[in-house]
CSV table of C-alpha atoms in Angstrom, one decimal:
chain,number,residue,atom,x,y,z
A,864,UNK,CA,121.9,146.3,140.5
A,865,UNK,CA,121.6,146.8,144.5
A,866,UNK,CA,121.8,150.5,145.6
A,867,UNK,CA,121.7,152.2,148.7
A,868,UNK,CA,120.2,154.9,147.5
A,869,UNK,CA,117.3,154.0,145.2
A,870,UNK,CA,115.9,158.0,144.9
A,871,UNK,CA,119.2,159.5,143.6
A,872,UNK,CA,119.6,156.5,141.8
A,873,UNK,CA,116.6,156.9,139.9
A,874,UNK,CA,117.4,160.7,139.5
A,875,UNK,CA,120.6,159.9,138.1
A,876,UNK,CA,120.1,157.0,136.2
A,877,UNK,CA,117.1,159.3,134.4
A,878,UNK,CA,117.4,162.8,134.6
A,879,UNK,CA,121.2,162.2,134.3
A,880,UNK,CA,121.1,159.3,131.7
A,881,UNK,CA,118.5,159.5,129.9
A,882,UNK,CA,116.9,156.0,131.1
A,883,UNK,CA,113.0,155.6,131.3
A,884,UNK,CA,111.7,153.6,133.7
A,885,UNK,CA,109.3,150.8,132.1
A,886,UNK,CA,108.2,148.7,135.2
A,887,UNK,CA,108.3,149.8,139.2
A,888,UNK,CA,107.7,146.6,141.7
A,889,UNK,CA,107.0,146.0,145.1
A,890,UNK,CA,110.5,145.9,147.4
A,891,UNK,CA,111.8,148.8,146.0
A,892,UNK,CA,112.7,147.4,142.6
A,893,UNK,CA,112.6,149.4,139.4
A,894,UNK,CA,113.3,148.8,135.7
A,895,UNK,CA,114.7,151.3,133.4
A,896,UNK,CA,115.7,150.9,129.4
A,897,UNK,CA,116.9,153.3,126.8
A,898,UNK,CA,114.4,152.2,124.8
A,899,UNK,CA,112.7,149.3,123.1
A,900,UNK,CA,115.1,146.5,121.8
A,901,UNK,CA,117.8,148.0,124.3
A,902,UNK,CA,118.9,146.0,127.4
A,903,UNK,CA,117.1,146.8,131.0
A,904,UNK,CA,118.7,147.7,134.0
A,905,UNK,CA,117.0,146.9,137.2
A,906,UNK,CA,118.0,148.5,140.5
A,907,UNK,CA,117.0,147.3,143.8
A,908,UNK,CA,117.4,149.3,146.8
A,909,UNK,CA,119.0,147.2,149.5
A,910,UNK,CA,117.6,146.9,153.0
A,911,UNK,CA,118.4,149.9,155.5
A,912,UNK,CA,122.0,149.1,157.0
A,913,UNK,CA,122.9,146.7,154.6
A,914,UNK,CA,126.3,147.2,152.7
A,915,UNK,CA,127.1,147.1,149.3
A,916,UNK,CA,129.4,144.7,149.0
A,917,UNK,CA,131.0,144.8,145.3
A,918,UNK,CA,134.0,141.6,146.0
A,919,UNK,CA,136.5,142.7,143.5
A,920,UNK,CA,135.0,142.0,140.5
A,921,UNK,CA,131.1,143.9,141.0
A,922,UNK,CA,129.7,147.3,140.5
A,923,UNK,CA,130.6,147.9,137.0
A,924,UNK,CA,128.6,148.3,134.2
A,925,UNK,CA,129.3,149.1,129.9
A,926,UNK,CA,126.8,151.0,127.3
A,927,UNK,CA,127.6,151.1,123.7
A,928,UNK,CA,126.6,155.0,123.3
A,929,UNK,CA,126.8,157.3,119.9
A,930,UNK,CA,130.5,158.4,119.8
A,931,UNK,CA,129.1,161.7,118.6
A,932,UNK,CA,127.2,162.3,122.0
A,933,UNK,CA,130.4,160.8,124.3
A,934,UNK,CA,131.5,164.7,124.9
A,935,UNK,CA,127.8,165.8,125.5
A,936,UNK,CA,127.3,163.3,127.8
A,937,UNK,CA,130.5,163.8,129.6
A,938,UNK,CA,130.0,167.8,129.7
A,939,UNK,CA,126.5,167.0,131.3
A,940,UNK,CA,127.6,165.1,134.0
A,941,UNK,CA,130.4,167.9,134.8
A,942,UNK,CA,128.0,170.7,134.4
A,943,UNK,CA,125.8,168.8,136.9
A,944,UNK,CA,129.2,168.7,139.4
A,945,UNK,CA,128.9,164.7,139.5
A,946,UNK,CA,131.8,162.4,139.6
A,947,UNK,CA,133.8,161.2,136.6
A,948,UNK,CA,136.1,158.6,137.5
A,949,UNK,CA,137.7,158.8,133.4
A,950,UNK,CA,137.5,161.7,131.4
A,951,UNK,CA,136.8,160.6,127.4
A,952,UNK,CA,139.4,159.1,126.3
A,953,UNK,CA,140.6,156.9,123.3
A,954,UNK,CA,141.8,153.8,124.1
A,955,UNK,CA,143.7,152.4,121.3
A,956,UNK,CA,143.8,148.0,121.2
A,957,UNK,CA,146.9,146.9,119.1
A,958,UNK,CA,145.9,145.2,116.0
A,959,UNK,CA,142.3,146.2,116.5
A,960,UNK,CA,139.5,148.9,116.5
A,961,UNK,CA,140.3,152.2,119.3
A,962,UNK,CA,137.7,153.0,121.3
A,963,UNK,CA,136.3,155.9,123.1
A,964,UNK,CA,134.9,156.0,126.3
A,965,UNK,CA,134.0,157.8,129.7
A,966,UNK,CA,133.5,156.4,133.0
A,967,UNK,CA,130.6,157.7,135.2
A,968,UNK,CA,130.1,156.9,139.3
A,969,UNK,CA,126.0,157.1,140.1
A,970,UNK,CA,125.6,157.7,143.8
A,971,UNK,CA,126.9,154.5,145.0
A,972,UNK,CA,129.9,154.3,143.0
A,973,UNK,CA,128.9,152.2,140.6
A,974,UNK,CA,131.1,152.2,137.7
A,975,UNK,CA,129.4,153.4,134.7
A,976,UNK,CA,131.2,153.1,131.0
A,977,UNK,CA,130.2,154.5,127.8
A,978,UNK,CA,132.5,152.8,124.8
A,979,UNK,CA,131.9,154.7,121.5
A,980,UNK,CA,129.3,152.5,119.4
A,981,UNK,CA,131.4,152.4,116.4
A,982,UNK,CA,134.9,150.9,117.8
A,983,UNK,CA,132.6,149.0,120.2
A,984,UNK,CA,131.1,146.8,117.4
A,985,UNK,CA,134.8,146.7,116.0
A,986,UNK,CA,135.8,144.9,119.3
A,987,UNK,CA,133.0,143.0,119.4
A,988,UNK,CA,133.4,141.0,116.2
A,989,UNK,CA,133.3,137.1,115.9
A,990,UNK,CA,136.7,136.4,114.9
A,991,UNK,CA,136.5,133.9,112.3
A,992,UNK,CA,140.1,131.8,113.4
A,993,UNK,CA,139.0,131.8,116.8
A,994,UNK,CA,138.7,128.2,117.6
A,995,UNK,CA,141.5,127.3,115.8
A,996,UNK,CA,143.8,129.4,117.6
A,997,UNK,CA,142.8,128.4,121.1
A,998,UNK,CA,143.2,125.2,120.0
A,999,UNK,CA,146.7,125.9,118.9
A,1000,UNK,CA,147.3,127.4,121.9
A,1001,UNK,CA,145.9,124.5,124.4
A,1002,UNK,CA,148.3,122.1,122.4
A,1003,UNK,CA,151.1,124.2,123.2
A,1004,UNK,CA,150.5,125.0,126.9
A,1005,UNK,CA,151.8,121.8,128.1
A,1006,UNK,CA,149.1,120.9,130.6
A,1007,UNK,CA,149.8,117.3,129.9
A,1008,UNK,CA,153.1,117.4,131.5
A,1009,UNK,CA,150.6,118.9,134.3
A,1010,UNK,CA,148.4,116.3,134.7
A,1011,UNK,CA,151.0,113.4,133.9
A,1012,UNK,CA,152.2,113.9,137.4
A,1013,UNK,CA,149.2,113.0,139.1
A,1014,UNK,CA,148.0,116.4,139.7
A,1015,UNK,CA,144.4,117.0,139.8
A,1016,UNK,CA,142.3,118.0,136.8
A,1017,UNK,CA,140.0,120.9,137.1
């Protein structure tokens, strides 16, 4: 992840977030995990005067975190007087698990979301009928009319 500010990022990301950092490099790069078996996070700290350009879809990230600890977490970062761009909430998903979750900004405004572990894993179930309903549902899209015309195929 490119920051602008790699020392508060660092300060955040592990005083604030409990990361460790497991590997510093050369050119300003650092690693940091929550642990062994948990993903790494790499931040790189861009050259002076560069900006952080995000498009529209960059700059967000997602942790499964304890739902127990959501509210700890979240009353951490606000006794700290750091921004919280979503106060916990439960999201509910028709048909599906609800989920709890907060959204952080470190000191570049990176989006930072913790989604309660258990309706997490809920969400992110295989579902068993999954090809056969897109299936179902490319037969009935009617893309051949699309492409009867002549139009271009992707």
């Amino acid at each position: 992840m490119a920051v602008k500010a790699e020392s508060k990022n660092l300060d955040y990301w592990t005083n604030q977030l409990g990361m460790k950092v497991v590997e510093e490099r050369d050119g300003g790069r650092v690693t940091m995990s929550y642990g062994e078996g948990q993903c790494r996070l790499e931040v790189r700290q861009l050259p002076e005067g560069t900006k952080l350009d995000r498009a529209s879809a960059y700059g967000r990230i997602a942790f499964a975190y304890p739902d127990d600890k959501l509210s700890d977490l979240q009353s951490k970062i606000k006794a700290a007087k750091l921004p919280i761009m979503k106060e916990l909430v439960t999201l509910d998903t028709p048909g599906k698990a609800s989920v709890q979750v907060v959204i952080l900004l470190d000191p570049d405004n990176h989006e930072i979301c913790f989604v309660g572990d258990k309706g997490f894993r809920e969400l992110s179930k295989v579902d068993p009928k999954a090809d056969e309903l897109i299936r179902k549902e490319i037969e009935q899209d009617n893309s051949s009319t699309w492409f009867k015309d002549g139009k271009k195929k992707v």
